mmCIF file of C-alpha atoms in Angstrom:
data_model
loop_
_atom_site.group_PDB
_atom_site.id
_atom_site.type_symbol
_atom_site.label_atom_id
_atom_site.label_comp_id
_atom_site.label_asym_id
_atom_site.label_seq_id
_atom_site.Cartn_x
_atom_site.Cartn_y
_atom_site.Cartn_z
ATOM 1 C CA UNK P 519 130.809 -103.389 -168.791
ATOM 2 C CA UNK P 520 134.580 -103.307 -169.039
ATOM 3 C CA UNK P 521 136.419 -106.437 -168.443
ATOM 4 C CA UNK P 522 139.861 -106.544 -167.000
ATOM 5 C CA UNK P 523 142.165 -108.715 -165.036
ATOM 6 C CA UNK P 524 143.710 -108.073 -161.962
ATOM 7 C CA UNK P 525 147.462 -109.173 -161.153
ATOM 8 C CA UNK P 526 148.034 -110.501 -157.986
ATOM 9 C CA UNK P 527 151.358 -109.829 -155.701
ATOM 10 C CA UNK P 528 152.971 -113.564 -155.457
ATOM 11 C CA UNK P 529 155.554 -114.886 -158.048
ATOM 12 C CA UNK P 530 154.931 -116.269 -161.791
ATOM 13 C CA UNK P 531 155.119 -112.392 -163.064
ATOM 14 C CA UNK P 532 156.534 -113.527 -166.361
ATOM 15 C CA UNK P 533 153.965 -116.184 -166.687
ATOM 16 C CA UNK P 534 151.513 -113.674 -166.153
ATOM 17 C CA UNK P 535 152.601 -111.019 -168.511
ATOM 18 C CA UNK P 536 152.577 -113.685 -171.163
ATOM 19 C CA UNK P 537 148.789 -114.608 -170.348
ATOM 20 C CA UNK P 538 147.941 -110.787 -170.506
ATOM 21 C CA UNK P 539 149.318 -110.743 -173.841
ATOM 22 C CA UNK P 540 147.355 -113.219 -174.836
ATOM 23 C CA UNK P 541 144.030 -112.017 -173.442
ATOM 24 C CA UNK P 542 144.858 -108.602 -174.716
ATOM 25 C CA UNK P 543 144.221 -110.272 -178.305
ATOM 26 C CA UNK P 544 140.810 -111.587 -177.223
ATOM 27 C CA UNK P 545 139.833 -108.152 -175.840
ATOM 28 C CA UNK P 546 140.150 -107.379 -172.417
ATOM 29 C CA UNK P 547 139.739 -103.783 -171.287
ATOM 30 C CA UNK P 548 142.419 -103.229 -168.891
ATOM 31 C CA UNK P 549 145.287 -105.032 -166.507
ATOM 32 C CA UNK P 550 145.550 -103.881 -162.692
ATOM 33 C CA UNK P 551 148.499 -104.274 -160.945
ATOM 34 C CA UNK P 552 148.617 -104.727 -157.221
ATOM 35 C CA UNK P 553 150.943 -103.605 -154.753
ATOM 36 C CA UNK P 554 151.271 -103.802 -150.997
ATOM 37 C CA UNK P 555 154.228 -105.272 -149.122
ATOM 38 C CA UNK P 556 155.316 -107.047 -152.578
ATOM 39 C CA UNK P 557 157.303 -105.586 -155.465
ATOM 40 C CA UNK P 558 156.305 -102.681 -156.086
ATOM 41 C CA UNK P 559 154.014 -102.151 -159.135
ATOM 42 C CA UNK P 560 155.497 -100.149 -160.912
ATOM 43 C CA UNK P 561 158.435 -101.574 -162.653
ATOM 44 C CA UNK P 562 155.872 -104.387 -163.306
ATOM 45 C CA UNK P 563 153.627 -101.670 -164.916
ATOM 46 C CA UNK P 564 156.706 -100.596 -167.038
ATOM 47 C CA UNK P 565 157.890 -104.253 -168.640
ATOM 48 C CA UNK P 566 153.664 -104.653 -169.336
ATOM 49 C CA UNK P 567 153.952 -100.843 -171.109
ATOM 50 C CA UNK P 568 156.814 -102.525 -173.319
ATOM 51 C CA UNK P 569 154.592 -105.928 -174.129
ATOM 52 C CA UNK P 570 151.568 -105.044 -174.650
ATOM 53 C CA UNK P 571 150.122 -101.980 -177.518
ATOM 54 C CA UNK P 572 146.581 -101.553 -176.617
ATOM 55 C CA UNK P 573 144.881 -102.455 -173.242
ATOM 56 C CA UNK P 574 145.342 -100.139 -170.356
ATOM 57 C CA UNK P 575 147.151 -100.358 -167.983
ATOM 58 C CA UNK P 576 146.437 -99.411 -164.324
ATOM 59 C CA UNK P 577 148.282 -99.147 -160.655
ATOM 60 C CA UNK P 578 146.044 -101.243 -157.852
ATOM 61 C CA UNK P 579 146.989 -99.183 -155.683
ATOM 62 C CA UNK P 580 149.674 -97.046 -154.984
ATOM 63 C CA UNK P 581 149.682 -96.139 -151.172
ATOM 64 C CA UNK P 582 149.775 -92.254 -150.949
ATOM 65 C CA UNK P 583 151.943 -92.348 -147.593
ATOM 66 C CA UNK P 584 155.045 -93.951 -148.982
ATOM 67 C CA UNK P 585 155.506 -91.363 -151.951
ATOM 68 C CA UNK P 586 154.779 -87.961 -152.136
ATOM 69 C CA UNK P 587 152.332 -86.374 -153.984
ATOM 70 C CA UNK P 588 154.942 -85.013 -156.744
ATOM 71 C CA UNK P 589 156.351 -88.317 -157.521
ATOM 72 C CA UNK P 590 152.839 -90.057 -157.728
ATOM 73 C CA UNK P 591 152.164 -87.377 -160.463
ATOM 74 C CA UNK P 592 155.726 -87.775 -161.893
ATOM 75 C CA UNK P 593 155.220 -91.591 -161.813
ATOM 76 C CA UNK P 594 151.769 -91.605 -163.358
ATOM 77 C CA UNK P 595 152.960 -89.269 -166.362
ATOM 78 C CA UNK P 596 156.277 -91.699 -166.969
ATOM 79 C CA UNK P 597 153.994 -94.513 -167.309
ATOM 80 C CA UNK P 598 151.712 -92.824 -169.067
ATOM 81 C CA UNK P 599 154.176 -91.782 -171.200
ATOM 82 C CA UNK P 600 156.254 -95.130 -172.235
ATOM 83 C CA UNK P 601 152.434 -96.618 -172.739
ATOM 84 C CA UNK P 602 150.978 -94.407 -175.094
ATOM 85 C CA UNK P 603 148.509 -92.568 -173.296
ATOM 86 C CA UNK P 604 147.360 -95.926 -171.556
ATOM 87 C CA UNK P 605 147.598 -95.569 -167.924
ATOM 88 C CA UNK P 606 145.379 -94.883 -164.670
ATOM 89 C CA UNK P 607 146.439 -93.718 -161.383
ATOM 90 C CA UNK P 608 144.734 -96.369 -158.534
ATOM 91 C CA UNK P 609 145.384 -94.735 -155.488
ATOM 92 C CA UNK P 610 144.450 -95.517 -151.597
ATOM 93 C CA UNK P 611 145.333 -95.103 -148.397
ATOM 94 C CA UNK P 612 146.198 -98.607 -147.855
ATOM 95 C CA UNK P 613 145.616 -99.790 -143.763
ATOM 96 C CA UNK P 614 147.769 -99.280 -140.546
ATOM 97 C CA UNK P 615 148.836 -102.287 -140.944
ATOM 98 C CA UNK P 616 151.215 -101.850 -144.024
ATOM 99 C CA UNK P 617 151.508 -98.212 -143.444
ATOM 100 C CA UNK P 618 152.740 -98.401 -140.124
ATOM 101 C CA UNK P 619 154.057 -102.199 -139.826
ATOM 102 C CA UNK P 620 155.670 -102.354 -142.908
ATOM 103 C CA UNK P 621 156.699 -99.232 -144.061
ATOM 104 C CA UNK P 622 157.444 -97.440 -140.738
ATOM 105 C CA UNK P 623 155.367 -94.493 -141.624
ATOM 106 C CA UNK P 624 152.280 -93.294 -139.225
ATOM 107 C CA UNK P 625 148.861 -93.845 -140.907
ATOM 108 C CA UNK P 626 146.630 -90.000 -140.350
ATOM 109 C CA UNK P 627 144.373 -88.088 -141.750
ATOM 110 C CA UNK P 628 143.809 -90.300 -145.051
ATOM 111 C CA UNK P 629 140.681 -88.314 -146.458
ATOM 112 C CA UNK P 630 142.638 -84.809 -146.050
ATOM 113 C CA UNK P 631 145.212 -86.454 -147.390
ATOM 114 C CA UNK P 632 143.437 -87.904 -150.155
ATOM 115 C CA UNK P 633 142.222 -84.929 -151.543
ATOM 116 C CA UNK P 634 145.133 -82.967 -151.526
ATOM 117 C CA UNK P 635 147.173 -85.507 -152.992
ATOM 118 C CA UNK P 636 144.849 -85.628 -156.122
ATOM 119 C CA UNK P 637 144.611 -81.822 -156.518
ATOM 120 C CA UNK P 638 148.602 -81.746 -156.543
ATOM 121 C CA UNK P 639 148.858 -84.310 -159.504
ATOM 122 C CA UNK P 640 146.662 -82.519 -161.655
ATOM 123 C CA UNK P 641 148.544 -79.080 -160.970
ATOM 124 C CA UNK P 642 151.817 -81.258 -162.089
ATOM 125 C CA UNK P 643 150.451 -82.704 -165.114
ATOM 126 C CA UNK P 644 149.038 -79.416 -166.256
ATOM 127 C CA UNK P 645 152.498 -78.218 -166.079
ATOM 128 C CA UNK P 646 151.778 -75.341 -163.746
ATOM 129 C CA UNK P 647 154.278 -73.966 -161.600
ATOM 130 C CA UNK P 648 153.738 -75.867 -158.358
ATOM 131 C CA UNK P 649 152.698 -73.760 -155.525
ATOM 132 C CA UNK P 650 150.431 -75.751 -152.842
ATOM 133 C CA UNK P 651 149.297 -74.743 -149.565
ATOM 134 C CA UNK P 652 147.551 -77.656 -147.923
ATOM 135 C CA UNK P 653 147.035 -78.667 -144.493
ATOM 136 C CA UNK P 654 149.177 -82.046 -145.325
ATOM 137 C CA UNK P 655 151.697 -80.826 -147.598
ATOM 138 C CA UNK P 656 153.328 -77.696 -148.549
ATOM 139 C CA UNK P 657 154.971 -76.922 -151.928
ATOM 140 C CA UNK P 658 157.513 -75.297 -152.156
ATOM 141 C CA UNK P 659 158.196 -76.018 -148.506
ATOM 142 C CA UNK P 660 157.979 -72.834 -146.534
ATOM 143 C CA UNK P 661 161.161 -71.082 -145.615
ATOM 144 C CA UNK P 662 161.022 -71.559 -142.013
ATOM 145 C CA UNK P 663 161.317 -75.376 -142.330
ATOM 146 C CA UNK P 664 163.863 -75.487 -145.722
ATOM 147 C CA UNK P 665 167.104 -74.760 -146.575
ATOM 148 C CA UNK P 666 165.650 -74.024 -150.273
ATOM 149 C CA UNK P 667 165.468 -70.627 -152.421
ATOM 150 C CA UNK P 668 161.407 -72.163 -152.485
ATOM 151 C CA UNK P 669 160.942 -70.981 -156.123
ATOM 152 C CA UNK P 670 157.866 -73.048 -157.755
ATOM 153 C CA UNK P 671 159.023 -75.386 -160.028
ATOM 154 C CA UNK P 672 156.814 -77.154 -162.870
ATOM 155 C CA UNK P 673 157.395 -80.818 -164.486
ATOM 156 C CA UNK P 674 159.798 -80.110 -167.125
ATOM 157 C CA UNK P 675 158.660 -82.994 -169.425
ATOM 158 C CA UNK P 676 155.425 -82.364 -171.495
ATOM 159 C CA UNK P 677 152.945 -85.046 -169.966
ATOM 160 C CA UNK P 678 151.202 -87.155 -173.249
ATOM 161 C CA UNK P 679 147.929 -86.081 -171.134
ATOM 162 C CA UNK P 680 147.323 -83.518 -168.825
ATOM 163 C CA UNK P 681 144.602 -85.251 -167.098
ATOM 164 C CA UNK P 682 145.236 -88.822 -166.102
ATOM 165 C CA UNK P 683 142.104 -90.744 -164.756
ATOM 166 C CA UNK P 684 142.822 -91.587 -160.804
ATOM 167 C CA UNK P 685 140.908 -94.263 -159.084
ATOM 168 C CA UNK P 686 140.287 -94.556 -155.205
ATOM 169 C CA UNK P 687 140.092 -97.461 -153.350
ATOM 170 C CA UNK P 688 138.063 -96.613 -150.637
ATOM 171 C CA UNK P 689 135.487 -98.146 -147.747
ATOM 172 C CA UNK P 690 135.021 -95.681 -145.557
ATOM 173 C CA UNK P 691 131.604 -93.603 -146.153
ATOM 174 C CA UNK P 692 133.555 -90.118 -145.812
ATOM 175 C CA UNK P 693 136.042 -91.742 -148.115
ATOM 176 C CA UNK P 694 133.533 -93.394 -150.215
ATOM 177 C CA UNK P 695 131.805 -89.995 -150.745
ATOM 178 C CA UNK P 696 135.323 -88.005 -151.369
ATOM 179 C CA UNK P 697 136.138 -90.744 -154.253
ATOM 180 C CA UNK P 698 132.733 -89.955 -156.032
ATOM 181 C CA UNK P 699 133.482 -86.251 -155.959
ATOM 182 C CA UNK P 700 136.457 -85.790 -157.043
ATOM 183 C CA UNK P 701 137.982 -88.925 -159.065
ATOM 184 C CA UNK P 702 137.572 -90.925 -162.010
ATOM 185 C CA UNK P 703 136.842 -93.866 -160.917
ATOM 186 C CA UNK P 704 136.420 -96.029 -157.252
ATOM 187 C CA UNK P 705 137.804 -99.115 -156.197
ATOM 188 C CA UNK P 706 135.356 -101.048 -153.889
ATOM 189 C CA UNK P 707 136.777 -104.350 -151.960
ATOM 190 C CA UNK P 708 134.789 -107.187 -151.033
ATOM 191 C CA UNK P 709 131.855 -105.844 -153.359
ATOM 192 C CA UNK P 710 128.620 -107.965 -152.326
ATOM 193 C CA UNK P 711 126.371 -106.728 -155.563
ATOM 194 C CA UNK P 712 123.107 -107.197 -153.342
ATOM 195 C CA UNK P 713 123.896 -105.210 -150.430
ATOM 196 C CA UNK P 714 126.633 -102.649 -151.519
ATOM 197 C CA UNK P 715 123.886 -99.899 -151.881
ATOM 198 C CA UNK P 716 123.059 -100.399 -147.658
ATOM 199 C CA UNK P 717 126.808 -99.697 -147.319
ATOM 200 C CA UNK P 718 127.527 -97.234 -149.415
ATOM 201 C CA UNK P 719 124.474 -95.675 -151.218
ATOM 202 C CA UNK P 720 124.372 -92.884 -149.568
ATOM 203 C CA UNK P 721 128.104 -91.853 -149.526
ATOM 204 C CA UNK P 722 128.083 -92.270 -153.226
ATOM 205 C CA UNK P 723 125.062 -90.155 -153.868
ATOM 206 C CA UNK P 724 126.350 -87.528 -151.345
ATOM 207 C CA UNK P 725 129.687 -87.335 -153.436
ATOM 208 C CA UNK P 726 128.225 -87.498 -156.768
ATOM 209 C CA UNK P 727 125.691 -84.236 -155.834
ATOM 210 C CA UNK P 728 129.072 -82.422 -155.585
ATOM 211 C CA UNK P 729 130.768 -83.876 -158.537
ATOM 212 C CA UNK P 730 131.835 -81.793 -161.592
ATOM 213 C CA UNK P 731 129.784 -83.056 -164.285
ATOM 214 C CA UNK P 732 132.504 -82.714 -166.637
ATOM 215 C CA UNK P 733 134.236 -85.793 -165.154
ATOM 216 C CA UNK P 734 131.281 -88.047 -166.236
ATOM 217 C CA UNK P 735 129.981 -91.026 -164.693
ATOM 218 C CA UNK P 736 132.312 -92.999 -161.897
ATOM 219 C CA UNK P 737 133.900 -95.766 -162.849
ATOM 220 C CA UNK P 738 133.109 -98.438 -160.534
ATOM 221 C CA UNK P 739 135.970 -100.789 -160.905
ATOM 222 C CA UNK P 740 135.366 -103.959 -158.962
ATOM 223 C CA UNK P 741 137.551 -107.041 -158.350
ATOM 224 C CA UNK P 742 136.423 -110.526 -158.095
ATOM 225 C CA UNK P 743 137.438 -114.176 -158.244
ATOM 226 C CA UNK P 744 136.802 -115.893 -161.540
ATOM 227 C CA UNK P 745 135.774 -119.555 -162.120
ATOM 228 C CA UNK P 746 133.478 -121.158 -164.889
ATOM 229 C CA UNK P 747 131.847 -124.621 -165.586
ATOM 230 C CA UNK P 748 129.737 -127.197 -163.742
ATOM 231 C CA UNK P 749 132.614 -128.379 -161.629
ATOM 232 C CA UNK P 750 134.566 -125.722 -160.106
ATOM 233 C CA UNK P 751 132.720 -125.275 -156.957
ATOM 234 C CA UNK P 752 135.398 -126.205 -154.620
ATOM 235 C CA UNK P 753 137.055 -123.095 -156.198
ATOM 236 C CA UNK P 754 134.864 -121.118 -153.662
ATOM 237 C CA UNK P 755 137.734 -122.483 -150.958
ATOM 238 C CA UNK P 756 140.172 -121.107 -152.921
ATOM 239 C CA UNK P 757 139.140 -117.453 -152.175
ATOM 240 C CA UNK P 758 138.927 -118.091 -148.470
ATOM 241 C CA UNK P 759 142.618 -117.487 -147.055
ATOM 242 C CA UNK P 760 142.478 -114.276 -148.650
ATOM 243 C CA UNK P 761 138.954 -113.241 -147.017
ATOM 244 C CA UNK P 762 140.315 -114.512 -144.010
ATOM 245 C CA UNK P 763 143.458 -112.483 -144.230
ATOM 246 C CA UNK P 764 141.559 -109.419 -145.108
ATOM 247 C CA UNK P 765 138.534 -110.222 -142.528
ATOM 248 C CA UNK P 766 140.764 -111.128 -139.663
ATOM 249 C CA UNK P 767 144.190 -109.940 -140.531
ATOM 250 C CA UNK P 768 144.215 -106.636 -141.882
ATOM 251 C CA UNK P 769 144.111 -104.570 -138.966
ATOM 252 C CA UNK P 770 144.079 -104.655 -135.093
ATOM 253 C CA UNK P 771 140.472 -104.680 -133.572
ATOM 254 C CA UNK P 772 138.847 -101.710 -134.570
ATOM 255 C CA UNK P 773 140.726 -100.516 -137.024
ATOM 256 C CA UNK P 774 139.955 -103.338 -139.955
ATOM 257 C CA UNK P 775 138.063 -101.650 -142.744
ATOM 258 C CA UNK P 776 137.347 -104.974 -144.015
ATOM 259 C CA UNK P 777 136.102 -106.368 -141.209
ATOM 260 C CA UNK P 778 133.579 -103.507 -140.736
ATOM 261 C CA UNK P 779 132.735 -103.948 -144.536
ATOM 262 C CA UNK P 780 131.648 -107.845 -143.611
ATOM 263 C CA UNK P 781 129.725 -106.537 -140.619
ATOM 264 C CA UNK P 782 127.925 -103.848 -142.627
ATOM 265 C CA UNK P 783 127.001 -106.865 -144.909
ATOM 266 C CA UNK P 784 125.339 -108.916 -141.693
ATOM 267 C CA UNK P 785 127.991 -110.922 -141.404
ATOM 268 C CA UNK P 786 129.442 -109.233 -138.169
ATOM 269 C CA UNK P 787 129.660 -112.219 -135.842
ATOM 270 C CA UNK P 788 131.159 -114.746 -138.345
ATOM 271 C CA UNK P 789 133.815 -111.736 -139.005
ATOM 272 C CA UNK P 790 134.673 -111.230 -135.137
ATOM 273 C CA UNK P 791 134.767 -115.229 -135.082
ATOM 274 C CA UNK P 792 137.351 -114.968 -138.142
ATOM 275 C CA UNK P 793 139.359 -111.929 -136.758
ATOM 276 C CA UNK P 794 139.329 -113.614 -133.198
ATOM 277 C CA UNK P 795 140.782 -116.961 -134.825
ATOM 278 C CA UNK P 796 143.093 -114.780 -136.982
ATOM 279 C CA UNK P 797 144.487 -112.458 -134.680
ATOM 280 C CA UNK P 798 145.262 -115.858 -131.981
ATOM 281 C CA UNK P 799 147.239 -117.403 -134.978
ATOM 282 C CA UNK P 800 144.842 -120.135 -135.245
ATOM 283 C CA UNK P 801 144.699 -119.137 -139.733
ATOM 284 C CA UNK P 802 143.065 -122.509 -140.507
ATOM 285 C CA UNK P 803 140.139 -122.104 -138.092
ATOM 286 C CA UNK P 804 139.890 -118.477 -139.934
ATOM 287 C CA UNK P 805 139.472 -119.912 -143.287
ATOM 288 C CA UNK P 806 137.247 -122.602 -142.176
ATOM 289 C CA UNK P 807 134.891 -119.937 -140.545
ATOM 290 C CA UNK P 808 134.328 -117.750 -143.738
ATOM 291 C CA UNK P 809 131.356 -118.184 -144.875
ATOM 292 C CA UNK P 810 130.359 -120.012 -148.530
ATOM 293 C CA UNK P 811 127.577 -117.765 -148.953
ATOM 294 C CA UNK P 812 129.762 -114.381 -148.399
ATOM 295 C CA UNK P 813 132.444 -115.948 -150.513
ATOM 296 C CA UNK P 814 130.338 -117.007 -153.097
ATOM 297 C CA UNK P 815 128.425 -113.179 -153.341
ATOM 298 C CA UNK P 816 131.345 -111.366 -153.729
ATOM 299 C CA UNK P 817 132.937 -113.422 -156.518
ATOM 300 C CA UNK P 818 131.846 -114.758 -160.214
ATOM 301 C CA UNK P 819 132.403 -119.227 -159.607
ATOM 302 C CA UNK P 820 129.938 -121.480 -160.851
ATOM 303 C CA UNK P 821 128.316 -122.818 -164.220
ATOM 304 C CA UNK P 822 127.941 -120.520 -167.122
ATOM 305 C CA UNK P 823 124.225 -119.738 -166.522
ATOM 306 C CA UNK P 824 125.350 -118.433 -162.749
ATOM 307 C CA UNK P 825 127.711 -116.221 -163.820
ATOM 308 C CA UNK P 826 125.386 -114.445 -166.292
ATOM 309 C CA UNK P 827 122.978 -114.207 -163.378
ATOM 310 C CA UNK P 828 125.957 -112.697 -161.606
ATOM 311 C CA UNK P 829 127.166 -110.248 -164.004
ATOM 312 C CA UNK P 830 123.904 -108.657 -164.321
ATOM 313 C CA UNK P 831 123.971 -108.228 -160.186
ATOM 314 C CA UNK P 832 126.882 -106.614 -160.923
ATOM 315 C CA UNK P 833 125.917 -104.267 -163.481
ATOM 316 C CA UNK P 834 122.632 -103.475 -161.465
ATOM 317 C CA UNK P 835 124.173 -102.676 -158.758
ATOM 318 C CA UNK P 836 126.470 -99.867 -160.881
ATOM 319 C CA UNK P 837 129.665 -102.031 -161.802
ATOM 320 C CA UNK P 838 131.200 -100.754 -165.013
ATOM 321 C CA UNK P 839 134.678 -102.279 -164.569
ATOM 322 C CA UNK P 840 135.074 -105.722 -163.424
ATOM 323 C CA UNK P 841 138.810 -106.986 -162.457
ATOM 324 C CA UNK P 842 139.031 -111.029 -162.866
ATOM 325 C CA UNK P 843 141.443 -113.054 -160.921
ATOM 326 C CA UNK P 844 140.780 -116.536 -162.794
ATOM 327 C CA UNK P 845 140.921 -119.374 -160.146
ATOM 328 C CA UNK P 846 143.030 -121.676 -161.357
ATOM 329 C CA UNK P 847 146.774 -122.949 -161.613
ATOM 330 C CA UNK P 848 146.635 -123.606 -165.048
ATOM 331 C CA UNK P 849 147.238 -120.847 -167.616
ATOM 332 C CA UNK P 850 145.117 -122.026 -170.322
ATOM 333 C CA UNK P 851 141.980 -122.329 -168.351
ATOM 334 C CA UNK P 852 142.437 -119.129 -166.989
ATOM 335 C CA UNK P 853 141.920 -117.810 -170.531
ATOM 336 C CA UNK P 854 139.656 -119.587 -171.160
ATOM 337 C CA UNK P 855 137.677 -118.345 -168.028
ATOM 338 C CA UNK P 856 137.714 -114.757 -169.457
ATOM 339 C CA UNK P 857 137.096 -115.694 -173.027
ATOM 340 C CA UNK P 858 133.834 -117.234 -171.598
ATOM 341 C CA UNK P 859 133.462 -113.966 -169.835
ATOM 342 C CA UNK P 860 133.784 -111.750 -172.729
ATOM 343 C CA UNK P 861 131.249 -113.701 -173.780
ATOM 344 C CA UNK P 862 128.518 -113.320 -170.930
ATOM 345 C CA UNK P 863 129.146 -109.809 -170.406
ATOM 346 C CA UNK P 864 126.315 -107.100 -170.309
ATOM 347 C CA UNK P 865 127.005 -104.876 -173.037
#
């Protein structure tokens, strides 16, 4: 099992970067950078390309709607490029509610979408002339809509790789099943070890039957909150605006993904009681009304004998990648956190 760390979107990036260079010297397999309606990740990505020699480095994610295809592929070799051959695409759809509220763009057809967008980045980074009739997107844009000559034109820089290893964060079963066909790894949220198999065994299998067993295995890269020792149970509250926001928040009525993710797990009237108490503006209530029991499944707090028990859930249940966000405001026991992790870690 891979063991990486995740970067969240608020402030101390400098901080940060500075504790990732550190952990890179005790081992860690990879850094994940988030983006959403923060700065975006990749400048971030770049200045940890420049400080760092040796873990890789990854996007978590990059919303297909607010680039096109091309310059995801463009981007992806760049940073590929200034890293040494260390980076990996994390793409997703993202949710109507950053799509649409924040970035003004209409959220549609994300699995056709999806699909096409991948297939267009590997045509770039291969270096073929780029000639792409989806039902999304059209390259070169046909005549009747351009102004163009339309000649098919091909990255002029010589990618250090000419396959790049995408991850999907997906929830969705159709999506689910699309990210186990065709990509290199998946990005699960809110991963609950002992009953992600009722939610998406069957979407992975179905994908995986039509997988190219070149690829290899998926990559089932899984973030989760990180606390060790005998005392940090009161970390579990820590977690719980961010359930709360994701639960209740992200998304009208609906059209949550997370929300149906909690329900799928049994929790479905504490998250309508969340999203109800969300939605109202009443946030505190929210947090109050998540759950120990789902927060403390889905993440890795507790003594040092817990966590072991947890890691193997994890790897039972087909986790190959785990992505740490150390609970904590102090820097050195955050290291220490994933030193002790290294540590327990199913090999």
């Amino acid at each position: 099992m891979r063991i990486g760390i995740a970067m969240d979107y608020p402030g101390g990036f400098h901080e940060a970067v500075d504790r990732v260079v550190e952990l890179e010297k005790c081992g860690i397999d990879i850094v994940v950078v988030a983006e959403a309606y923060s700065f975006d990740a990749v400048s971030q990505l770049g200045y940890l390309a420049a400080r760092t020699s040796r873990v890789e480095l990854a996007s978590g994610v990059l919303p297909i709607y607010i680039r096109t295809p091309t310059l995801l592929a463009m981007t992806a070799a760049g940073l590929d490029f200034v890293s040494g051959g260390r980076f990996h695409l994390g793409i997703g759809t993202s949710g109507p509610q950053v799509i649409e509220g924040f970035h003004g763009v209409e959220f549609d057809a994300p699995i056709g979408r999806t699909r096409e967008v991948v297939e267009i980045c590997r045509q770039v980074w291969r270096r073929e002339r780029l000639h792409y009739e989806g039902k999304h997107y059209q390259i070169p844009l046909p005549a009747d809509r351009g102004t163009g000559l339309g000649n098919a034109l091909r990255l002029i820089n010589h990618p250090v790789r000419e396959r790049i290893p995408i991850s999907i964060a997906a929830l969705g079963p159709k999506n689910v099943e699309l990210t186990a066909e065709i990509a290199e790894g998946w990005v699960p949220v809110l991963f609950y070890p002992e009953q992600a198999g009722l939610v998406w065994g069957q979407a992975l299998a179905a994908g995986s039957a039509k997988r190219d067993p070149t690829m290899g295995p998926l990559d089932v890269m899984v973030g989760t909150a990180l606390a060790i020792g005998a005392d940090v149970d009161d970390r579990l509250g820590w977690t719980k605006p961010q359930l709360a926001l994701y639960i209740g928040g992200m998304g009208a009525k609906g059209r949550n993904f997370y929300h149906k993710v909690a329900t799928r797990y049994g929790f479905g009237d504490v998250a309508d009681r969340i999203q109800q108490l969300y939605l109202a503006g009443r946030r505190q209530e929210a947090i109050d009304a998540v759950p120990d029991e789902l927060a403390r499944g889905i993440s890795l707090i507790g003594p040092r004998g817990f966590i072991a028990e947890r890691l193997a859930a994890f790897a039972d249940a087909g986790v190959t990648t785990l992505l740490v966000r150390p609970v904590t405001a102090v820097s050195g026991e955050a290291v220490r956190y994933i030193e002790q992790l290294l540590q327990l870690r199913p090999s």
